[in-house]
Coordinates of C-alpha atoms and ligand atoms in Angstrom, one line a residue:
M23 CA -20.6 18.6 -5.9
N24 CA -23.6 16.6 -4.8
T25 CA -24.2 13.4 -6.8
G26 CA -26.6 11.8 -4.4
M27 CA -26.2 9.0 -1.9
T28 CA -27.5 6.2 -4.1
M29 CA -25.3 6.6 -7.2
K30 CA -21.9 5.1 -7.4
P31 CA -19.5 6.3 -10.1
I32 CA -18.2 3.7 -12.6
L33 CA -15.0 5.8 -13.0
K34 CA -13.5 8.2 -10.5
T35 CA -10.4 10.3 -11.0
S36 CA -8.9 13.1 -8.9
R37 CA -10.9 15.5 -11.0
G38 CA -14.0 13.8 -12.2
E39 CA -16.8 11.2 -11.8
L40 CA -18.6 9.2 -14.5
F41 CA -21.9 7.5 -13.9
E42 CA -23.2 4.6 -16.0
S43 CA -26.8 5.8 -16.0
D44 CA -29.5 7.7 -17.7
C45 CA -28.6 11.4 -17.7
L46 CA -31.8 12.3 -16.0
N47 CA -31.0 10.2 -13.1
L48 CA -27.7 12.0 -12.6
L49 CA -29.0 15.5 -13.3
E50 CA -31.7 15.3 -10.6
T51 CA -29.0 14.6 -8.0
L52 CA -26.9 17.7 -8.8
D53 CA -27.2 20.8 -6.8
P54 CA -28.8 23.9 -8.3
D55 CA -26.2 26.6 -9.4
S56 CA -23.3 24.3 -9.1
V57 CA -21.8 23.8 -12.6
D58 CA -19.6 26.3 -14.4
L59 CA -19.9 24.9 -17.9
A60 CA -22.5 22.4 -19.3
F61 CA -22.1 20.8 -22.7
A62 CA -24.4 18.4 -24.4
D63 CA -24.0 16.4 -27.6
P64 CA -27.1 14.2 -27.6
P65 CA -28.1 11.6 -30.2
F66 CA -29.6 13.5 -33.2
N67 CA -32.6 11.3 -33.7
L68 CA -31.3 10.1 -37.2
G69 CA -32.1 6.5 -36.6
K70 CA -28.5 5.5 -35.8
E71 CA -27.5 2.4 -33.9
Y72 CA -25.9 3.1 -30.6
S73 CA -24.1 0.5 -28.4
S74 CA -26.4 1.7 -25.6
N75 CA -29.5 0.5 -27.7
I76 CA -31.3 3.8 -27.4
D77 CA -34.3 4.7 -29.6
D78 CA -32.8 7.1 -32.1
S79 CA -36.0 7.3 -34.2
K80 CA -38.4 9.2 -31.9
S81 CA -41.3 11.3 -33.2
T82 CA -40.3 14.9 -33.5
Q83 CA -42.6 15.7 -30.5
D84 CA -41.0 13.0 -28.4
Y85 CA -37.5 13.9 -29.3
L86 CA -38.0 17.6 -28.6
G87 CA -39.9 16.8 -25.3
W88 CA -37.0 14.5 -24.2
C89 CA -34.4 17.2 -25.1
R90 CA -36.3 19.8 -23.1
S91 CA -36.4 17.6 -20.0
W92 CA -32.6 17.4 -19.7
L93 CA -32.0 20.9 -21.0
S94 CA -34.2 22.2 -18.1
E95 CA -32.1 20.3 -15.7
M96 CA -28.9 21.5 -17.2
A97 CA -30.1 25.1 -16.9
R98 CA -31.1 24.5 -13.3
V99 CA -27.7 23.2 -12.2
L100 CA -25.7 25.9 -14.0
K101 CA -24.2 28.6 -11.8
P102 CA -25.2 32.2 -12.4
G103 CA -22.7 33.3 -15.1
G104 CA -22.2 29.7 -16.1
S105 CA -22.2 28.7 -19.8
L106 CA -24.3 26.1 -21.6
F107 CA -23.4 24.7 -25.0
L108 CA -25.6 22.5 -27.2
W109 CA -24.2 20.7 -30.2
N110 CA -26.8 19.5 -32.6
L111 CA -28.1 19.7 -36.2
P112 CA -29.5 23.1 -37.2
K113 CA -32.9 21.5 -37.5
W114 CA -33.0 20.7 -33.8
N115 CA -31.1 23.6 -32.4
L116 CA -33.6 26.0 -33.9
P117 CA -36.6 24.9 -31.6
L118 CA -34.3 24.0 -28.7
G119 CA -32.6 27.4 -28.9
A120 CA -36.0 29.0 -28.6
F121 CA -36.7 26.8 -25.5
L122 CA -33.4 27.7 -23.9
G123 CA -34.0 31.4 -24.7
E124 CA -36.9 31.4 -22.2
R125 CA -34.4 30.3 -19.4
L126 CA -31.0 31.6 -20.3
T127 CA -29.4 34.5 -22.2
F128 CA -28.5 33.7 -25.8
R129 CA -24.8 34.5 -26.7
H130 CA -24.1 32.8 -30.1
W131 CA -25.0 30.3 -32.7
I132 CA -21.6 29.1 -33.7
A133 CA -21.4 27.4 -37.1
V134 CA -18.8 24.6 -37.1
D135 CA -17.9 23.8 -40.7
M136 CA -18.1 19.9 -41.0
K137 CA -19.6 17.9 -43.7
Y138 CA -21.9 15.2 -42.2
S139 CA -24.1 13.7 -44.9
L140 CA -24.2 13.1 -48.6
P141 CA -25.6 15.7 -50.8
I142 CA -29.5 15.3 -51.0
N143 CA -31.4 16.2 -54.2
G144 CA -33.3 19.5 -53.9
R145 CA -31.4 20.5 -50.8
L146 CA -28.3 22.5 -50.0
Y147 CA -25.3 20.4 -49.0
P148 CA -25.4 20.3 -45.1
S149 CA -22.0 21.6 -44.1
H150 CA -22.2 22.9 -40.5
Y151 CA -23.2 21.8 -37.1
S152 CA -24.8 24.3 -34.8
L153 CA -23.1 25.0 -31.5
L154 CA -25.6 27.0 -29.4
Y155 CA -24.0 29.1 -26.6
F156 CA -26.1 30.4 -23.7
V157 CA -25.2 32.0 -20.4
K158 CA -27.2 32.0 -17.1
G159 CA -28.0 35.6 -16.3
E160 CA -26.8 38.6 -18.3
K161 CA -23.1 38.0 -18.6
P162 CA -20.7 35.1 -18.6
A163 CA -18.6 34.8 -15.4
I164 CA -15.8 33.4 -17.5
F165 CA -15.0 34.4 -21.1
H166 CA -11.5 34.2 -22.6
P167 CA -11.7 32.9 -26.2
D168 CA -8.6 31.5 -27.7
R169 CA -6.9 33.4 -30.5
L170 CA -6.1 31.6 -33.7
P171 CA -3.2 31.5 -36.1
V172 CA -3.4 33.3 -39.3
P173 CA -4.9 30.8 -41.9
C174 CA -2.1 29.8 -44.3
C175 CA -1.9 27.9 -47.6
R176 CA -1.3 24.2 -46.8
H177 CA 1.2 23.9 -49.7
C178 CA 3.4 27.0 -49.4
G179 CA 2.6 28.4 -46.0
G180 CA 1.6 31.8 -47.4
E181 CA -1.2 33.8 -45.8
I182 CA -4.6 33.0 -47.4
R183 CA -5.8 36.6 -46.7
D184 CA -3.9 39.8 -47.3
Y185 CA -3.7 41.9 -44.1
G186 CA -2.3 44.9 -46.1
G187 CA -1.0 47.7 -44.0
Y188 CA -2.4 46.1 -40.7
K189 CA 0.3 43.6 -40.2
N190 CA 2.0 45.5 -37.5
K191 CA -1.2 46.1 -35.7
M192 CA -2.2 42.5 -35.5
N193 CA -2.2 40.9 -32.0
P194 CA 1.0 38.7 -31.7
N195 CA -1.1 36.1 -30.0
G196 CA -3.3 35.5 -33.1
V197 CA -6.5 36.6 -34.7
N198 CA -9.9 37.0 -33.0
I199 CA -12.1 33.9 -33.1
S200 CA -15.3 34.4 -34.9
D201 CA -18.7 32.5 -34.7
V202 CA -17.8 30.4 -37.8
W203 CA -15.3 27.7 -36.9
T204 CA -13.6 26.3 -40.1
D205 CA -10.5 24.8 -38.5
I206 CA -11.9 21.8 -36.6
P207 CA -10.7 18.6 -38.3
P208 CA -12.6 15.4 -38.1
V209 CA -11.4 12.8 -35.5
R210 CA -8.6 11.0 -37.3
H211 CA -6.0 9.9 -34.8
A212 CA -5.1 6.2 -35.5
K213 CA -6.3 5.1 -32.0
Y214 CA -9.5 7.0 -32.4
K215 CA -10.6 4.8 -35.4
K216 CA -11.8 2.2 -32.9
R217 CA -13.9 4.8 -31.2
Q218 CA -17.6 5.5 -31.9
A219 CA -18.0 7.4 -35.2
N220 CA -19.8 10.2 -33.3
A221 CA -16.9 11.1 -31.1
L222 CA -16.2 14.9 -31.2
P223 CA -12.7 16.2 -31.9
L224 CA -10.6 17.1 -28.8
K225 CA -9.8 20.4 -30.5
L226 CA -13.5 21.4 -30.4
M227 CA -13.9 20.5 -26.7
D228 CA -10.6 22.2 -25.8
R229 CA -11.8 25.4 -27.5
I230 CA -15.1 25.4 -25.7
L231 CA -13.5 24.6 -22.2
S232 CA -10.7 27.2 -22.8
M233 CA -13.3 29.9 -23.6
S234 CA -15.8 29.4 -20.9
S235 CA -14.0 27.7 -17.9
D236 CA -10.8 27.9 -15.8
P237 CA -8.7 25.3 -14.1
G238 CA -10.8 24.0 -11.2
S239 CA -14.2 24.9 -12.9
L240 CA -16.8 22.1 -12.8
I241 CA -17.8 20.8 -16.3
L242 CA -20.9 18.7 -16.9
D243 CA -21.6 16.6 -19.9
P244 CA -24.7 14.3 -19.6
F245 CA -23.9 12.3 -22.9
G246 CA -20.4 10.9 -22.5
G247 CA -20.1 8.9 -25.7
S248 CA -16.4 8.2 -26.0
G249 CA -15.6 10.7 -23.2
T250 CA -14.0 13.6 -25.2
T251 CA -15.4 16.3 -22.9
Y252 CA -14.0 14.4 -19.8
V253 CA -10.6 13.9 -21.4
S254 CA -10.4 17.6 -22.3
A255 CA -11.4 18.5 -18.7
E256 CA -9.0 16.1 -17.1
L257 CA -6.1 17.3 -19.3
S258 CA -6.8 21.0 -18.7
R259 CA -7.2 20.6 -14.9
R260 CA -11.0 21.2 -14.8
R261 CA -13.3 19.1 -12.5
W262 CA -16.0 17.1 -14.4
V263 CA -19.0 15.0 -13.9
G264 CA -20.9 13.0 -16.5
S265 CA -23.2 10.1 -17.5
E266 CA -23.4 7.6 -20.3
L267 CA -25.6 4.5 -20.8
N268 CA -22.7 2.4 -22.0
C269 CA -19.4 3.5 -20.5
T270 CA -17.1 0.8 -22.2
D271 CA -15.4 3.3 -24.6
I272 CA -14.8 5.9 -21.9
L273 CA -13.3 3.3 -19.6
D274 CA -11.0 2.1 -22.4
R275 CA -9.9 5.6 -23.2
F276 CA -9.1 6.6 -19.6
A277 CA -7.1 3.3 -19.3
D278 CA -4.5 4.9 -21.6
L279 CA -4.6 8.7 -21.9
E280 CA -1.1 8.9 -23.6
P281 CA -2.4 9.4 -27.2
D282 CA -4.9 12.1 -26.0
K283 CA -2.0 13.8 -24.1
E284 CA 0.1 13.9 -27.2
H285 CA -2.8 15.3 -29.2
F286 CA -3.6 17.8 -26.5
A287 CA 0.0 19.1 -26.5
Q288 CA -0.1 19.7 -30.3
I289 CA -3.5 21.6 -29.9
K290 CA -1.9 23.8 -27.2
V291 CA 1.1 24.9 -29.3
N292 CA -1.0 25.8 -32.3
K293 CA -3.3 28.3 -30.5
N294 CA -2.7 31.8 -29.2
T295 CA 0.1 32.3 -31.6
L296 CA 0.1 34.4 -34.8
F297 CA 1.7 31.7 -37.0
K298 CA 1.8 27.9 -36.7
S299 CA 5.4 26.7 -36.6
A300 CA 4.4 24.2 -39.4
D301 CA 3.3 27.1 -41.6
L302 CA 6.6 29.0 -41.0
E303 CA 8.5 25.8 -41.9
K304 CA 6.6 25.6 -45.2
R305 CA 7.3 29.2 -45.9
R306 CA 11.0 28.6 -45.3
K307 CA 11.0 25.6 -47.6
S308 CA 9.1 27.5 -50.4
G309 CA 11.3 30.6 -50.0
R310 CA 8.5 33.0 -49.0
P311 CA 9.9 35.3 -46.2
L312 CA 7.5 36.5 -43.6
S313 CA 6.8 40.3 -43.7
K314 CA 9.0 42.2 -41.3
N315 CA 5.9 44.0 -40.0
Y316 CA 4.4 41.1 -38.1
R317 CA 5.0 41.3 -34.3
I318 CA 5.9 37.9 -32.9
P319 CA 6.2 37.3 -29.1
K320 CA 9.7 36.6 -27.8
V321 CA 10.3 33.9 -25.2
D322 CA 10.6 36.6 -22.5
G323 CA 7.0 37.7 -23.2
T324 CA 8.0 41.0 -25.0
C325 CA 7.3 41.6 -28.7
V326 CA 9.6 42.3 -31.6
C327 CA 9.0 43.0 -35.3
I328 CA 10.7 40.2 -37.1
G329 CA 12.6 40.2 -40.3
P330 CA 12.7 37.6 -43.0
W331 CA 13.1 34.1 -41.8
N332 CA 16.6 33.8 -43.3
T333 CA 18.1 36.6 -41.3
H334 CA 16.0 36.2 -38.2
P335 CA 15.4 32.5 -37.7
L336 CA 12.5 31.8 -35.4
Ligands
SAM402 C1 -23.5 11.8 -29.9 S1 -22.9 10.7 -28.6 C2 -21.8 11.7 -27.6 C3 -20.5 11.7 -28.1 C4 -19.5 12.5 -27.3 N1 -19.7 13.9 -27.3 C5 -18.0 12.2 -27.7 O1 -17.3 13.1 -28.1 O2 -17.6 11.1 -27.6 C6 -24.3 10.6 -27.6 C7 -24.2 9.5 -26.5 O3 -25.3 9.7 -25.6 C8 -25.6 8.5 -25.0 N2 -27.0 8.6 -24.5 C9 -28.1 8.5 -25.2 N3 -29.2 8.6 -24.4 C10 -28.7 8.8 -23.1 C11 -29.3 9.0 -21.8 N4 -30.6 9.0 -21.6 N5 -28.4 9.1 -20.8 C12 -27.1 9.1 -20.9 N6 -26.5 8.9 -22.1 C13 -27.3 8.8 -23.2 C14 -25.4 7.5 -26.1 O4 -25.2 6.2 -25.7 C15 -24.2 8.1 -26.9 O5 -23.1 7.5 -26.5

C-alpha cells in the first residue's frame, strides 16, 4: 500500500492505518488497482451537525459533484475484481449509482430495512437504506456471502415461514442471503451510546467484509466516523486504510476493543447456521420440538437429521 511520503497516520495497527485528513488527500496517494474492497458511508447532506464541522447542507449539485470526486478515486484504486459498496439514502444512490455504472459493473441494490426518520405527510414512511454494490470488471474476485439462520418468532422460537416438505433439503449452514436485509439491528451496545449517532452496526460491516474480502485483503473506507469498518477489518484479520476529519471517536474505540470483540464473537456464532442457539432454547422452553427433517451439522463437520430436542439435545 502506498499512502504517500507526506502523510503520517494518526493511528497505526499491525493491520491498518488511519489518517486524520480529508478523504481526497488520502485517496490521491493510493496506488491504482490496490484495494480489494472499498466502502463509503458519507454524510447524507441532511443538514446534520458533525464534530468535524463539515457543511452538510450543500446544494444538490455541489453534493453530487463532491460525491463523484471521491467515488472516481475509489473506483481508480479498486483492484480488478474488487468490490465497491456505497451506503446512502435512496435519493442520492439513484444518481450516484448511474455515475458508478459508467465505471464499474452493477451487482446489487441491497435494501437494508432500517427506519431513519419520522413519517412525513404525503410520503411513504422511509424504511430502508440503499447499499449499492459494484465490482470492477465483469466478476467479483471474491464472493462468498454468509448464510443466515431460519427467521424464528422472538417469543416461542418457531419458524416464521413454513418450509413444508423442503426441510431435509435445506442447507445445514443456513438460508441464502437475499438483497433485502431485515436482520440488521440498530447500534445499541451500552458502550456505543457514547458514539456518534451515525455509527453503523458491526453486523452490517461484518456481512459486507465476509462477502467480498478474505483475511489479508485490503479494505478502504474514506469516511471513518466511529471506525466500524476498521474495527470489523481488524477483528476479521483484514488489512485496512481510512481517513476521517476528526478521529477522536476512532482513537477512543481502538483504545479498548474488548466490547467490540465480544459483540463480534456473538455475530460469528449466529451466522452460517440453520438455527440460532437462542431460538432453539426458546423452542425448548415453549415445548415446540424441531422437525426431525432438518439437517444440522455435527461438530465433526458431517450432517445428521435431528430428532426432537428432548430426545436429541443439541
Ligand atoms: C456517516 S459518518 C460515517 C460513520 C461510519 N460509517 C461509522 O460506522 O462510524 C461520515 C463521516 O465522514 C466524515 N467526513 C465528512 N467529510 C469528510 C471528508 N471530506 N474526509 C474525511 N472524512 C469526512 C465525517 O466527519 C463523519 O464522521
